[in-house]
Amino acid sequence: MNASRAPSRRACFGSAAALAFAVTSSAGAQDLAAICRAASRVTVGQWASYDVAGELEAARMRIAIIGSERRGDTTLYWLETNHSSPDPNRNAILQVLLADFGTATPAVRAIVLKFGTGPVQHMSDQMVQSLGAGMVQDPAIDVVARCATAPVVGWETVTVPAGALRALHTKDKDGGDLWLSADVPFGLVRQQEKGQGGLMLTGYGSDAKSSIVEPSPQPDAAPH
């Protein structure tokens, strides 16, 4: 063989590395797609709780599916976000009734709020239509929205208060990091925002109920 035409060892190694990277990237994308599909499928009762980093005081957040409603051929889900802190006046509960859950832009059909020790507030249909999805900033929705375009770093073992979990490390468009797992409701194990704190999983389960237990002036507007 003509030595001038023989591939160099460096070229062979380079080709092998490129092939290995392509295979790994493809596998990572497939793993991410599977996690995204799992995160978009929800059942009533599922919940996940998190320590909230970056707060001035210790804070926790629980996200949960606390109910559902059937309207025509569509199932709508009540998604609750319960933000709690040592100061009861800083607590906040947001319940939203969502259509098209599992998409990047679910439609909001109803909103129930409770701030601190104040009364339960049911937003009018006009206010719901005015605010829409802009009112809802929830990790459960963010994970689904970011899933399709998140660059994959790779599988890692992540230690969080809930334990040591195998999770897929991804990046987001804002420079933050997400660790995701199909074994956790809503998919989120850890979130590290760039310079803005983040979330760490403390527990999860399938027995969630509404955090609003006091009598409501509109008992049919929220799940029980």
Coordinates of C-alpha atoms in Angstrom, one line a residue:
M1 CA 0.0 0.0 0.0
N2 CA 1.2 3.5 -0.8
A3 CA 2.2 5.0 2.5
S4 CA 1.1 8.5 1.3
R5 CA -2.5 7.2 1.0
A6 CA -2.6 5.3 4.3
P7 CA -4.7 7.0 6.9
S8 CA -2.7 8.4 9.8
R9 CA -3.3 7.1 13.3
R10 CA -4.5 10.5 14.4
A11 CA -7.1 10.5 11.6
C12 CA -8.3 7.0 12.6
F13 CA -8.6 8.1 16.3
G14 CA -10.4 11.3 15.2
S15 CA -12.9 9.4 13.1
A16 CA -13.5 6.9 15.9
A17 CA -14.1 9.7 18.4
A18 CA -16.5 11.5 16.0
L19 CA -18.4 8.2 15.6
A20 CA -18.6 7.6 19.3
F21 CA -19.8 11.1 19.9
A22 CA -22.5 10.8 17.3
V23 CA -23.7 7.5 18.8
T24 CA -23.6 8.9 22.3
S25 CA -25.5 12.1 21.2
S26 CA -28.1 10.0 19.5
A27 CA -28.6 7.8 22.5
G28 CA -28.8 10.9 24.8
A29 CA -31.4 12.4 22.6
Q30 CA -33.5 9.2 22.6
D31 CA -33.2 9.1 26.4
L32 CA -34.3 12.7 26.7
A33 CA -37.3 12.1 24.4
A34 CA -38.4 9.1 26.6
I35 CA -38.1 11.3 29.8
C36 CA -40.1 14.1 28.1
R37 CA -42.9 11.7 27.2
A38 CA -43.0 10.4 30.7
A39 CA -43.1 13.9 32.2
S40 CA -46.0 14.9 29.9
R41 CA -48.2 12.0 31.2
V42 CA -49.7 12.7 34.5
T43 CA -52.1 11.0 36.9
V44 CA -54.2 12.5 39.7
G45 CA -52.3 12.3 43.0
Q46 CA -48.8 12.5 41.8
W47 CA -46.5 15.0 43.5
A48 CA -42.9 16.1 43.9
S49 CA -41.5 18.4 46.5
Y50 CA -38.3 20.5 46.4
D51 CA -36.0 22.6 48.5
V52 CA -35.8 26.1 46.9
A53 CA -32.3 27.4 46.8
G54 CA -31.5 31.1 46.6
E55 CA -34.3 32.2 48.9
L56 CA -33.6 34.6 51.8
E57 CA -35.0 32.0 54.1
A58 CA -35.6 28.2 54.0
A59 CA -38.4 27.5 51.5
R60 CA -40.0 24.5 50.0
M61 CA -42.2 23.9 47.1
R62 CA -44.6 21.0 46.2
I63 CA -46.1 20.5 42.8
A64 CA -49.0 18.1 42.4
I65 CA -51.9 16.9 40.3
I66 CA -54.8 17.2 42.7
G67 CA -57.8 16.6 40.5
S68 CA -59.2 16.3 37.0
E69 CA -62.3 17.3 35.1
R70 CA -63.8 15.8 32.0
R71 CA -65.1 18.3 29.4
G72 CA -66.3 16.7 26.2
D73 CA -63.5 14.5 24.9
T74 CA -60.8 16.3 26.9
T75 CA -59.5 15.7 30.4
L76 CA -58.4 18.8 32.2
Y77 CA -56.0 18.6 35.2
W78 CA -55.8 20.7 38.3
L79 CA -52.1 21.5 38.9
E80 CA -51.2 22.8 42.3
T81 CA -48.0 24.7 43.3
N82 CA -47.6 25.1 47.1
H83 CA -44.8 27.4 48.1
S84 CA -44.1 27.3 51.9
S85 CA -41.7 29.1 54.2
P86 CA -41.2 29.6 58.0
D87 CA -43.2 32.8 57.8
P88 CA -46.9 31.8 57.1
N89 CA -47.5 35.2 55.6
R90 CA -45.1 34.3 52.7
N91 CA -46.8 31.1 51.9
A92 CA -48.6 30.9 48.5
I93 CA -50.8 28.2 46.9
L94 CA -51.7 28.4 43.2
Q95 CA -54.1 26.0 41.6
V96 CA -54.7 26.0 37.9
L97 CA -57.0 24.0 35.7
L98 CA -55.1 23.1 32.5
A99 CA -56.1 21.8 29.1
D100 CA -53.5 20.2 26.9
F101 CA -51.2 19.3 29.8
G102 CA -48.0 17.9 28.4
T103 CA -47.6 20.5 25.7
A104 CA -45.2 23.5 25.9
T105 CA -48.2 26.0 26.1
P106 CA -51.1 24.4 28.0
A107 CA -54.4 26.4 28.1
V108 CA -55.5 27.8 31.5
R109 CA -59.2 27.3 32.2
A110 CA -59.4 28.3 35.9
I111 CA -57.2 29.8 38.6
V112 CA -57.5 29.6 42.4
L113 CA -55.1 31.5 44.7
K114 CA -54.4 31.6 48.4
F115 CA -51.7 34.0 49.8
G116 CA -50.4 33.6 53.4
T117 CA -53.3 33.4 55.9
G118 CA -55.7 35.2 53.6
P119 CA -58.9 33.9 52.0
V120 CA -59.1 31.7 49.0
Q121 CA -59.5 33.7 45.8
H122 CA -61.2 32.4 42.6
M123 CA -60.2 34.5 39.6
S124 CA -63.0 35.5 37.2
D125 CA -63.2 33.9 33.7
Q126 CA -62.3 37.4 32.3
M127 CA -59.2 37.6 34.5
V128 CA -58.2 34.1 33.6
Q129 CA -58.4 34.9 29.9
S130 CA -56.5 38.1 30.4
L131 CA -53.6 36.6 32.3
G132 CA -53.7 33.1 30.7
A133 CA -50.5 31.0 30.8
G134 CA -48.4 34.0 31.7
M135 CA -49.8 33.6 35.3
V136 CA -48.4 30.1 35.5
Q137 CA -44.7 29.6 36.1
D138 CA -44.3 26.0 37.2
P139 CA -41.5 23.6 37.0
A140 CA -43.9 20.9 35.7
I141 CA -44.7 23.0 32.7
D142 CA -41.1 24.3 32.3
V143 CA -39.7 20.8 32.0
V144 CA -42.1 19.9 29.1
A145 CA -41.4 23.2 27.4
R146 CA -37.6 22.8 27.6
C147 CA -37.4 19.1 26.8
A148 CA -37.6 19.3 23.0
T149 CA -34.6 21.6 22.6
A150 CA -32.4 20.9 25.7
P151 CA -28.8 19.9 24.9
V152 CA -27.8 16.6 26.6
V153 CA -24.7 16.5 28.8
G154 CA -25.1 12.8 29.9
W155 CA -26.2 10.5 32.6
E156 CA -25.1 11.3 36.1
T157 CA -25.8 10.2 39.7
V158 CA -27.2 13.2 41.5
T159 CA -27.4 13.4 45.2
V160 CA -30.4 15.4 46.5
P161 CA -32.3 15.3 49.8
A162 CA -34.5 12.6 48.2
G163 CA -31.5 10.4 47.8
A164 CA -28.9 9.5 45.1
L165 CA -30.7 9.3 41.8
R166 CA -29.6 8.5 38.2
A167 CA -30.6 11.4 36.1
L168 CA -30.0 12.8 32.6
H169 CA -28.0 16.1 32.8
T170 CA -29.2 18.7 30.3
K171 CA -28.6 22.4 29.7
D172 CA -31.2 25.1 29.0
K173 CA -31.2 28.1 26.8
D174 CA -30.5 30.5 29.7
G175 CA -27.3 28.7 30.7
G176 CA -28.8 26.7 33.6
D177 CA -28.8 23.0 34.2
L178 CA -31.5 20.4 34.6
W179 CA -31.3 16.8 35.8
L180 CA -34.2 14.7 34.7
S181 CA -35.6 11.2 35.4
A182 CA -38.6 9.3 34.1
D183 CA -38.9 7.8 37.6
V184 CA -39.8 11.1 39.2
P185 CA -43.3 12.7 38.8
F186 CA -42.9 15.7 36.4
G187 CA -39.4 14.5 35.5
L188 CA -37.4 17.0 37.6
V189 CA -34.7 15.9 40.0
R190 CA -32.7 19.1 40.2
Q191 CA -32.6 22.5 38.6
Q192 CA -29.7 24.9 38.8
E193 CA -30.4 28.3 37.3
K194 CA -27.5 30.4 36.3
G195 CA -26.8 32.7 39.3
Q196 CA -30.4 32.4 40.5
G197 CA -30.6 29.4 42.8
G198 CA -32.6 26.4 41.9
L199 CA -34.5 23.3 43.1
M200 CA -33.5 20.0 44.7
L201 CA -35.9 17.1 45.0
T202 CA -36.9 16.2 48.6
G203 CA -39.5 13.6 47.9
Y204 CA -42.3 12.4 45.6
G205 CA -45.3 10.2 45.7
S206 CA -48.8 9.5 44.4
D207 CA -51.2 10.5 47.2
A208 CA -51.5 14.3 46.8
K209 CA -54.6 16.1 47.9
S210 CA -55.5 19.8 47.6
S211 CA -53.6 22.0 50.1
I212 CA -56.6 24.3 50.4
V213 CA -58.9 22.7 53.0
E214 CA -60.9 25.6 54.3
P215 CA -64.5 26.2 53.1
S216 CA -64.7 28.0 49.7
P217 CA -67.3 30.5 48.6
Q218 CA -67.4 28.7 45.3
P219 CA -67.1 25.0 46.1
D220 CA -67.6 23.8 42.5
A221 CA -64.7 25.9 41.1
A222 CA -61.8 23.8 42.7
P223 CA -61.2 20.1 43.3
H224 CA -61.8 18.6 46.7

